[in-house]
Amino acid sequence: MAQNTYLTIGRAPDIKDPKDRALFRFFEMLPGILSWSTLIGAVLFSWLAPKWTAFFIIAFVLYWLLRTVYFSFHLRSGYKRMRENEKIDWIERLDDLKDYQLNVSSWRDLYHLVIIPTYKEPYEVVADSIRSLKAAHYPSDRIMVLLAIEEREGEEGVKKAELLREEFKKEFDEFLVTSHPDGIEGEIAGKGANEAWAGPKAKELIDQKKIPHERVIVTSLDADTVVYPEYFGCLSYYYLTTPDPQRTSFQPIPLFLNNVWQANPISKIFSFASTFWHTMNQERPEKLVTFSTHAMSFQALVDVGFKLPNVVSDDSRIFWQCFLRYDGDYKVQPIYYPISMDANAASNFFLTMRNMYLQQRRWAYGVGEIPYFLFGFSKNRKIPMKKKIALGAELLESHWSWATSSFLIFMLGWLPLFLGGEIFADTLLSYNLPRFVAGVLTISMIGLVGSAFLSINLLPQRKPKYGRARLLVFTLQWIFLPLLMIFFTALPALDAQTRWMLGKYMGFWVTPKFRKEKAITPSEVGL
């Protein structure tokens, strides 16, 4: 395989060389093999070796408890820093800044390019996102907006783009609309392919304006994302103070508050659980990978040839593209500043549950990054082995845990009792096992109490029809999170891994956007 051609691989069938294709295919199967082996092994060993299975589950729930405590500390630290960053006047910070990590005379030399890929999102959803850019506390003549529509949306998409351009074309330095053609061979229709088409169009504009690429910060903005007032100022500050910003991505914290009062209780819980996961990860930058809305140097985007058109999880793939392209010299810098997106909501309860499952499965389908970077590691000898092992082990463990831990916790506490036979059933170990597991899980529930408290603090101001009773229900429903995680965390993750394992590849599923009311503004969240 020619040098660096592995950077453009989407999945095993893209590879011509039989040996390389077989290796990549093995890496695609690996996460599913590990997860299914764990679950099947748990059942078999509960029958064949119940005593050793009992010792395993004791060790596992203790590990889970320590992991919960570890994550809880990171969550509270990340939450505190986010709240602190929300209160800062970042333009004032930029004015006071004297030393830059970039060759500029002033922060005003920077430009922000915001790429908004859209497909079938309602006009108001996209308009709310662009209005938030306009309302940001940042010079609008240093913001360029690129609205990337899809040809396959038809006349409706064209009309939506024309209305948006007419409303906002005078509000920014540039307002560009691109239309991604339908049916390009080798592409997976979705957000990544749309941005892959839009990127070179943005480069043409930037080159015409003679703006150095390293002075352009590009934000990939989901169509429902509302940026908060200090987003661009905060991002600019981190860009100018982070060592080697051209080899760095910048990750805000995603909140799912735009329509949170319209979402059903289960959707609310998982929206906040996702927010807390990403808040916690801001405290572990060495293990952080880009997710959803993120920012990076336009120079880096050009260096890797823009996003790949043949992948589903483009938001995380762009990090691995850069990581391999720069021989491991690439990182993600957390900025501890929030942006807001839509919680999962639909016209009825069951449709919302379906959409939640499909969205969680699409996120879990990011397990496909494991074969990409493992294969890349095998080809790129310049990346330090220590870094390869650390990142590889972290991603494998997190996806394994994602697919198996909920099953293991709720299954292994009682499975050896049912399958272990009378000899094991008469032991003291069999008597104490379920009580021990229940006790550890009860202690772990303390973490849920803390999560419920933080989620209440993040909730927007209550509207008249959303009273205290509904707030109480919202608090109590956190109790059901561990059980719900089986159906809306572990099961979709196992589904995604199984599809990779069997070679039943997925396309990009667009989460439908549904709002009964306008998006909640930053001022309603207390910002």
Coordinates of C-alpha atoms in Angstrom, one line a residue:
M1 CA 0.0 0.0 0.0
A2 CA 1.4 3.4 -1.0
Q3 CA 2.4 5.7 1.8
N4 CA -0.5 7.6 3.4
T5 CA -3.2 6.0 1.2
Y6 CA -4.4 4.3 4.3
L7 CA -5.6 7.7 5.5
T8 CA -8.6 7.6 3.1
I9 CA -9.9 4.1 4.0
G10 CA -13.5 3.9 5.1
R11 CA -13.9 0.2 5.5
A12 CA -12.3 -3.1 4.5
P13 CA -13.8 -3.4 0.9
D14 CA -12.0 -0.1 0.0
I15 CA -8.6 -1.9 0.2
K16 CA -7.3 -3.7 -2.9
D17 CA -4.4 -5.6 -1.4
P18 CA -5.8 -8.9 0.0
K19 CA -3.4 -9.0 3.0
D20 CA -4.2 -5.5 4.0
R21 CA -7.9 -6.0 3.5
A22 CA -7.8 -9.1 5.7
L23 CA -6.0 -7.2 8.4
F24 CA -8.4 -4.3 8.3
R25 CA -11.3 -6.8 8.3
F26 CA -9.9 -8.5 11.4
F27 CA -9.7 -5.1 13.2
E28 CA -13.3 -4.4 12.2
M29 CA -14.4 -7.7 13.8
L30 CA -12.3 -7.3 16.9
P31 CA -14.6 -5.1 19.1
G32 CA -17.6 -7.3 18.4
I33 CA -15.6 -10.5 19.0
L34 CA -14.4 -9.1 22.4
S35 CA -17.9 -8.1 23.5
W36 CA -19.7 -11.2 22.3
S37 CA -17.0 -13.4 23.8
T38 CA -17.4 -11.7 27.1
L39 CA -21.2 -12.1 27.2
I40 CA -21.3 -15.7 25.9
G41 CA -18.4 -16.5 28.3
A42 CA -20.3 -15.1 31.2
V43 CA -23.2 -17.4 30.6
L44 CA -21.0 -20.5 29.9
F45 CA -18.8 -19.9 33.0
S46 CA -21.8 -19.3 35.2
W47 CA -22.8 -22.9 34.3
L48 CA -19.3 -24.5 34.1
A49 CA -17.4 -22.6 36.7
P50 CA -19.8 -20.6 38.9
K51 CA -17.3 -20.0 41.7
W52 CA -14.8 -18.4 39.4
T53 CA -17.6 -16.4 37.7
A54 CA -18.7 -15.1 41.1
F55 CA -15.1 -14.0 41.9
F56 CA -15.0 -12.3 38.5
I57 CA -18.3 -10.4 39.1
I58 CA -17.1 -9.3 42.5
A59 CA -13.9 -7.9 41.0
F60 CA -15.9 -6.3 38.1
V61 CA -18.4 -4.5 40.3
L62 CA -15.6 -3.2 42.5
Y63 CA -13.8 -2.0 39.3
W64 CA -17.1 -0.4 38.2
L65 CA -17.5 1.4 41.6
L66 CA -13.9 2.8 41.5
R67 CA -14.5 3.8 37.9
T68 CA -17.7 5.6 38.9
V69 CA -15.9 7.5 41.7
Y70 CA -13.1 8.4 39.3
F71 CA -15.5 9.7 36.7
S72 CA -17.5 11.6 39.3
F73 CA -14.5 13.6 40.4
H74 CA -13.7 14.5 36.8
L75 CA -17.3 15.4 36.1
R76 CA -17.5 17.9 39.0
S77 CA -14.2 19.4 38.1
G78 CA -15.1 19.8 34.5
Y79 CA -18.5 21.2 35.4
K80 CA -16.9 23.8 37.7
R81 CA -14.5 24.9 35.0
M82 CA -17.3 25.2 32.5
R83 CA -19.3 27.4 34.8
E84 CA -16.2 29.6 35.4
N85 CA -15.5 29.9 31.7
E86 CA -19.1 31.0 31.1
K87 CA -18.6 34.0 33.3
I88 CA -15.4 35.3 31.6
D89 CA -15.4 38.2 29.1
W90 CA -13.2 36.5 26.6
I91 CA -12.9 39.5 24.3
E92 CA -11.4 41.4 27.3
R93 CA -9.1 38.4 27.9
L94 CA -8.0 38.6 24.2
D95 CA -7.4 42.3 24.4
D96 CA -5.1 41.7 27.4
L97 CA -3.2 38.9 25.7
K98 CA 0.3 39.8 24.7
D99 CA 2.0 36.5 23.8
Y100 CA 0.6 34.4 21.0
Q101 CA 1.4 30.8 19.9
L102 CA 0.7 32.0 16.3
N103 CA 2.4 34.6 14.1
V104 CA -0.3 37.3 14.4
S105 CA -0.1 40.9 15.5
S106 CA -3.6 40.8 17.1
W107 CA -6.4 38.4 17.8
R108 CA -8.4 40.3 15.2
D109 CA -6.2 38.8 12.6
L110 CA -8.1 35.5 13.1
Y111 CA -11.1 34.5 11.1
H112 CA -13.8 31.9 12.0
L113 CA -15.2 29.7 9.3
V114 CA -18.4 28.0 10.4
I115 CA -19.5 25.1 8.2
I116 CA -23.2 24.0 8.8
P117 CA -24.1 20.8 6.9
T118 CA -27.9 20.4 6.7
Y119 CA -30.3 17.8 5.4
K120 CA -34.0 18.1 6.0
E121 CA -33.7 20.1 9.2
P122 CA -36.6 22.6 9.4
Y123 CA -35.9 26.2 8.5
E124 CA -36.3 27.4 12.1
V125 CA -33.8 24.9 13.4
V126 CA -31.1 26.1 11.1
A127 CA -32.1 29.7 11.5
D128 CA -31.8 29.5 15.3
S129 CA -28.3 28.2 14.9
I130 CA -27.3 31.1 12.5
R131 CA -29.0 33.7 14.8
S132 CA -26.8 32.5 17.6
L133 CA -23.7 33.2 15.5
K134 CA -25.0 36.6 14.8
A135 CA -25.7 37.3 18.5
A136 CA -22.2 36.1 19.6
H137 CA -20.0 38.5 21.4
Y138 CA -17.5 38.6 18.6
P139 CA -16.8 40.9 15.5
S140 CA -19.2 39.6 12.8
D141 CA -16.8 40.8 10.1
R142 CA -14.4 38.0 11.3
I143 CA -17.0 35.3 10.9
M144 CA -17.6 33.4 7.6
V145 CA -20.6 31.1 7.3
L146 CA -20.8 28.2 4.9
L147 CA -24.2 26.6 4.6
A148 CA -23.8 23.1 3.1
I149 CA -27.0 21.7 1.7
E150 CA -27.7 18.4 0.0
E151 CA -28.9 18.1 -3.6
R152 CA -31.0 15.1 -2.6
E153 CA -33.2 17.3 -0.4
G154 CA -34.6 18.7 -3.6
E155 CA -36.3 22.0 -4.1
E156 CA -37.2 22.3 -0.4
G157 CA -33.5 22.4 0.5
V158 CA -32.8 25.0 -2.2
K159 CA -35.6 27.3 -1.0
K160 CA -34.5 26.9 2.6
A161 CA -30.9 27.9 1.7
E162 CA -32.2 30.9 -0.3
L163 CA -34.3 32.2 2.6
L164 CA -31.4 31.8 5.0
R165 CA -29.0 33.5 2.7
E166 CA -31.4 36.4 2.2
E167 CA -31.9 36.8 5.9
F168 CA -28.2 36.6 7.0
K169 CA -26.0 37.5 4.0
K170 CA -25.3 41.0 5.4
E171 CA -24.6 39.8 8.9
F172 CA -21.2 38.2 8.4
D173 CA -18.0 38.7 6.4
E174 CA -19.2 36.0 4.0
F175 CA -22.3 33.8 3.7
L176 CA -21.6 31.0 1.2
V177 CA -24.0 28.2 0.2
T178 CA -22.8 24.9 -1.4
S179 CA -24.9 22.0 -2.7
H180 CA -23.5 18.5 -2.3
P181 CA -24.3 16.5 -5.5
D182 CA -26.2 13.2 -5.0
G183 CA -25.0 9.8 -6.0
I184 CA -21.2 10.4 -6.2
E185 CA -19.6 7.0 -6.5
G186 CA -17.8 5.7 -3.4
E187 CA -19.5 8.1 -1.0
I188 CA -21.7 7.4 2.0
A189 CA -24.4 10.0 1.8
G190 CA -24.3 12.0 5.1
K191 CA -22.7 14.8 7.0
G192 CA -19.1 13.8 6.3
A193 CA -19.6 13.6 2.5
N194 CA -21.3 17.0 2.6
E195 CA -18.5 18.6 4.4
A196 CA -15.9 16.9 2.2
W197 CA -17.6 18.7 -0.7
A198 CA -17.9 22.0 1.1
G199 CA -14.3 22.1 2.3
P200 CA -12.6 22.8 -1.1
K201 CA -15.2 25.4 -1.8
A202 CA -14.3 27.2 1.4
K203 CA -10.6 27.0 0.4
E204 CA -11.4 28.7 -2.9
L205 CA -13.1 31.6 -1.0
I206 CA -10.3 31.9 1.6
D207 CA -7.6 31.8 -1.0
Q208 CA -9.4 34.5 -3.0
K209 CA -9.4 36.7 0.1
K210 CA -5.7 35.9 0.6
I211 CA -6.2 34.8 4.2
P212 CA -3.4 32.5 5.5
H213 CA -4.9 29.2 6.3
E214 CA -3.4 29.1 9.8
R215 CA -5.3 32.2 10.7
V216 CA -8.7 30.6 10.0
I217 CA -10.4 28.5 12.7
V218 CA -13.0 26.2 11.2
T219 CA -15.9 25.1 13.3
S220 CA -17.9 22.1 12.1
L221 CA -21.4 23.0 13.4
D222 CA -24.3 20.6 13.5
A223 CA -27.4 22.2 12.0
D224 CA -29.2 22.3 15.4
T225 CA -26.3 23.7 17.4
V226 CA -26.8 27.0 19.2
V227 CA -23.5 28.7 20.2
Y228 CA -23.4 30.7 23.4
P229 CA -22.2 34.4 23.4
E230 CA -18.6 33.9 24.3
Y231 CA -17.9 30.8 22.1
F232 CA -15.8 32.5 19.5
G233 CA -13.9 34.6 22.0
C234 CA -13.2 31.5 24.2
L235 CA -12.2 29.5 21.1
S236 CA -9.9 32.3 19.8
Y237 CA -8.2 32.6 23.2
Y238 CA -7.4 28.8 23.4
Y239 CA -6.3 28.9 19.8
L240 CA -3.8 31.7 20.5
T241 CA -2.5 30.2 23.8
T242 CA -2.4 26.5 23.0
P243 CA 1.1 25.3 21.9
D244 CA 1.1 24.3 18.2
P245 CA -2.6 25.3 17.6
Q246 CA -2.3 24.1 13.9
R247 CA -2.0 20.6 15.2
T248 CA -4.9 20.8 17.7
S249 CA -8.6 20.4 17.6
F250 CA -10.8 22.3 20.1
Q251 CA -13.7 20.6 21.8
P252 CA -16.6 22.5 23.5
I253 CA -19.0 20.7 25.8
P254 CA -22.3 19.7 24.2
L255 CA -25.5 20.5 26.1
F256 CA -28.8 19.2 24.8
L257 CA -31.0 22.0 26.0
N258 CA -32.6 23.6 22.9
N259 CA -35.9 21.7 23.4
V260 CA -35.2 20.0 26.7
W261 CA -38.6 20.8 28.2
Q262 CA -40.3 19.3 25.2
A263 CA -38.4 16.0 25.4
N264 CA -39.8 13.0 27.3
P265 CA -38.3 11.9 30.6
I266 CA -36.1 9.1 29.2
S267 CA -34.8 11.4 26.4
K268 CA -33.9 14.1 29.0
I269 CA -32.0 11.6 31.2
F270 CA -29.9 10.4 28.3
S271 CA -29.3 13.9 27.0
F272 CA -27.8 14.9 30.3
A273 CA -25.9 11.6 30.6
S274 CA -24.2 12.4 27.3
T275 CA -23.4 15.9 28.4
F276 CA -21.9 14.6 31.7
W277 CA -19.8 12.1 29.8
H278 CA -18.3 14.8 27.5
T279 CA -17.9 17.2 30.5
M280 CA -15.9 14.5 32.3
N281 CA -13.8 13.8 29.3
Q282 CA -12.7 17.4 29.1
E283 CA -10.6 16.5 32.2
R284 CA -8.8 13.8 30.3
P285 CA -7.5 15.6 27.3
E286 CA -4.9 12.9 26.5
K287 CA -7.8 10.6 25.8
L288 CA -10.1 13.1 24.2
V289 CA -11.4 12.7 20.6
T290 CA -13.5 15.2 18.7
F291 CA -17.3 14.8 18.8
S292 CA -20.1 16.5 17.0
T293 CA -19.5 20.2 17.0
H294 CA -15.7 20.9 17.2
A295 CA -13.1 23.3 15.8
M296 CA -9.7 23.1 14.2
S297 CA -7.1 25.0 12.2
F298 CA -8.2 25.3 8.5
Q299 CA -4.5 24.5 7.7
A300 CA -4.9 21.1 9.3
L301 CA -8.1 20.4 7.4
V302 CA -6.4 21.3 4.1
D303 CA -3.3 19.1 5.0
V304 CA -5.4 16.0 5.4
G305 CA -7.4 16.6 2.3
F306 CA -10.6 17.6 4.1
K307 CA -13.0 15.2 5.7
L308 CA -13.6 11.8 4.2
P309 CA -16.7 11.2 2.1
N310 CA -16.9 7.5 2.8
V311 CA -17.4 7.4 6.6
V312 CA -20.3 7.7 9.0
S313 CA -18.6 9.0 12.1
D314 CA -16.9 12.0 10.4
D315 CA -16.6 14.0 13.6
S316 CA -14.2 11.5 15.3
R317 CA -12.6 10.3 12.0
I318 CA -11.2 13.8 11.3
F319 CA -9.2 13.6 14.6
W320 CA -7.7 10.2 13.6
Q321 CA -6.9 11.5 10.1
C322 CA -4.9 14.3 11.6
F323 CA -3.3 12.1 14.2
L324 CA -2.0 9.7 11.6
R325 CA -1.1 12.4 9.1
Y326 CA 1.1 14.2 11.7
D327 CA 2.7 11.0 13.0
G328 CA 0.9 11.2 16.3
D329 CA 1.7 14.9 16.8
Y330 CA -2.0 15.9 17.1
K331 CA -4.2 16.5 20.1
V332 CA -7.6 17.7 21.3
Q333 CA -7.7 20.8 23.6
P334 CA -10.9 21.0 25.8
I335 CA -12.2 24.6 26.0
Y336 CA -14.6 24.0 28.9
Y337 CA -17.3 26.1 27.2
P338 CA -20.8 24.9 26.2
I339 CA -22.7 24.8 23.0
S340 CA -26.3 23.6 22.9
M341 CA -28.1 21.1 20.7
D342 CA -31.5 19.4 20.5
A343 CA -32.5 16.6 22.8
N344 CA -34.1 13.7 21.0
A345 CA -37.8 14.5 20.6
A346 CA -40.5 13.3 18.2
S347 CA -44.3 13.6 17.8
N348 CA -45.0 10.7 20.1
F349 CA -43.3 8.6 22.8
F350 CA -42.6 5.5 20.8
L351 CA -41.1 7.4 17.9
T352 CA -38.8 9.2 20.3
M353 CA -37.7 5.9 21.8
R354 CA -37.0 4.6 18.2
N355 CA -35.0 7.7 17.4
M356 CA -33.1 7.5 20.6
Y357 CA -32.0 3.9 19.9
L358 CA -31.0 4.8 16.3
Q359 CA -29.0 7.8 17.4
Q360 CA -27.2 5.9 20.1
R361 CA -26.4 3.2 17.6
R362 CA -25.0 5.8 15.2
W363 CA -22.8 7.2 17.9
A364 CA -21.7 3.7 18.9
Y365 CA -21.0 3.0 15.2
G366 CA -17.9 5.1 15.9
V367 CA -16.4 1.9 17.0
G368 CA -15.3 1.8 13.3
E369 CA -12.6 4.2 14.2
I370 CA -10.8 1.3 16.0
P371 CA -9.9 -0.6 12.8
Y372 CA -9.0 2.7 11.1
F373 CA -6.4 3.7 13.7
L374 CA -5.2 0.2 14.5
F375 CA -4.5 -0.3 10.8
G376 CA -2.9 3.1 10.6
F377 CA -0.7 2.3 13.6
S378 CA 0.5 -0.8 11.7
K379 CA 1.5 1.3 8.7
N380 CA 2.9 4.4 10.5
R381 CA 6.1 3.5 12.4
K382 CA 6.8 7.1 13.4
I383 CA 4.1 7.2 16.1
P384 CA 5.6 6.3 19.5
M385 CA 4.6 2.8 20.6
K386 CA 3.6 4.0 24.0
K387 CA 1.1 6.4 22.5
K388 CA -0.2 3.7 20.2
I389 CA -0.8 1.3 23.1
A390 CA -2.3 3.9 25.4
L391 CA -4.8 5.2 22.8
G392 CA -5.6 1.7 21.4
A393 CA -6.3 0.2 24.8
E394 CA -8.4 3.2 25.9
L395 CA -10.7 3.1 22.9
L396 CA -11.0 -0.7 22.9
E397 CA -11.8 -0.7 26.6
S398 CA -14.4 2.1 26.3
H399 CA -16.3 0.4 23.5
W400 CA -16.1 -3.0 25.2
S401 CA -17.4 -1.4 28.4
W402 CA -20.1 0.5 26.4
A403 CA -21.5 -2.8 25.0
T404 CA -21.1 -5.1 27.9
S405 CA -21.0 -3.5 31.4
S406 CA -24.7 -2.9 31.8
F407 CA -25.4 -6.5 30.8
L408 CA -22.7 -7.8 33.1
I409 CA -23.8 -5.9 36.2
F410 CA -27.5 -6.9 35.9
M411 CA -26.8 -10.4 34.7
L412 CA -23.9 -11.8 36.6
G413 CA -25.2 -10.9 40.0
W414 CA -27.8 -13.7 39.7
L415 CA -26.8 -15.9 36.7
P416 CA -24.4 -18.2 38.7
L417 CA -27.2 -18.9 41.1
F418 CA -29.5 -20.2 38.3
L419 CA -26.9 -22.0 36.3
G420 CA -24.4 -23.1 38.8
G421 CA -26.2 -26.1 40.1
E422 CA -27.1 -27.3 43.6
I423 CA -23.5 -27.6 44.8
F424 CA -22.8 -23.9 44.2
A425 CA -26.3 -22.9 45.4
D426 CA -25.5 -24.4 48.8
T427 CA -22.3 -22.3 49.3
L428 CA -21.9 -19.1 51.4
L429 CA -20.5 -17.4 48.2
S430 CA -23.8 -18.0 46.4
Y431 CA -25.7 -16.5 49.3
N432 CA -23.6 -13.4 49.6
L433 CA -23.0 -12.7 45.9
P434 CA -26.3 -11.0 45.0
R435 CA -26.3 -9.0 48.3
F436 CA -22.7 -7.9 47.6
V437 CA -23.5 -6.8 44.1
A438 CA -26.7 -5.0 45.3
G439 CA -24.7 -3.2 48.0
V440 CA -22.1 -2.0 45.6
L441 CA -24.7 -0.8 43.1
T442 CA -26.5 1.0 45.9
I443 CA -23.3 2.9 46.8
S444 CA -22.9 3.7 43.1
M445 CA -26.3 5.3 43.1
I446 CA -24.8 8.2 45.1
G447 CA -23.2 9.2 41.9
L448 CA -26.7 9.4 40.3
V449 CA -27.8 11.7 43.0
G450 CA -24.9 14.1 42.1
S451 CA -25.8 13.8 38.4
A452 CA -29.4 14.7 39.2
F453 CA -28.3 17.7 41.1
L454 CA -26.0 18.9 38.3
S455 CA -28.7 18.4 35.7
I456 CA -31.2 20.5 37.7
N457 CA -28.6 23.3 37.7
L458 CA -28.2 23.1 34.0
L459 CA -31.9 23.1 33.2
P460 CA -33.2 26.4 31.6
Q461 CA -35.6 28.6 33.5
R462 CA -38.9 26.9 33.9
K463 CA -41.7 28.1 31.7
P464 CA -45.2 28.6 33.3
K465 CA -46.6 25.2 32.2
Y466 CA -43.5 23.4 33.5
G467 CA -44.1 23.4 37.3
R468 CA -42.3 22.1 40.4
A469 CA -44.1 18.7 40.1
R470 CA -42.5 18.1 36.7
L471 CA -39.1 19.1 38.1
L472 CA -39.5 16.6 40.9
V473 CA -40.4 13.8 38.4
F474 CA -37.3 14.8 36.4
T475 CA -35.1 14.3 39.5
L476 CA -36.6 11.0 40.5
Q477 CA -36.4 9.5 37.1
W478 CA -32.6 9.3 37.4
I479 CA -33.2 6.2 39.5
F480 CA -34.1 4.3 36.4
L481 CA -31.0 5.2 34.4
P482 CA -29.0 1.9 35.2
L483 CA -31.9 -0.2 33.9
L484 CA -32.5 2.0 30.8
M485 CA -28.8 1.8 29.9
I486 CA -29.3 -1.8 28.9
F487 CA -31.8 -0.8 26.2
F488 CA -30.4 2.6 25.1
T489 CA -26.7 2.2 25.7
A490 CA -25.5 -1.4 25.8
L491 CA -27.9 -2.8 23.2
P492 CA -27.3 -0.2 20.5
A493 CA -23.5 -0.5 21.1
L494 CA -23.7 -4.2 20.7
D495 CA -25.8 -3.8 17.6
A496 CA -23.2 -1.5 16.0
Q497 CA -20.3 -3.7 16.9
T498 CA -22.1 -6.8 15.5
R499 CA -22.7 -5.0 12.2
W500 CA -19.0 -4.2 11.9
M501 CA -18.2 -7.8 12.9
L502 CA -20.5 -9.3 10.2
G503 CA -19.6 -6.7 7.6
K504 CA -23.2 -5.4 7.5
Y505 CA -22.1 -1.8 7.2
M506 CA -24.5 1.1 8.0
G507 CA -25.2 4.4 6.3
F508 CA -25.5 7.8 8.0
W509 CA -28.9 8.1 9.8
V510 CA -29.9 11.7 10.3
T511 CA -31.7 12.3 13.6
P512 CA -35.0 14.0 12.9
K513 CA -35.4 17.4 14.5
F514 CA -38.7 18.1 16.3
R515 CA -39.6 21.3 18.2
K516 CA -43.0 22.5 19.5
E517 CA -41.4 25.8 20.4
K518 CA -38.4 27.9 19.5
A519 CA -35.0 26.9 20.8
I520 CA -34.2 27.9 24.3
T521 CA -31.8 30.9 24.3
P522 CA -28.5 31.2 26.3
S523 CA -30.1 33.8 28.5
E524 CA -32.8 31.3 29.5
V525 CA -30.0 29.0 30.7
G526 CA -28.6 31.8 32.8
L527 CA -25.7 32.8 30.4

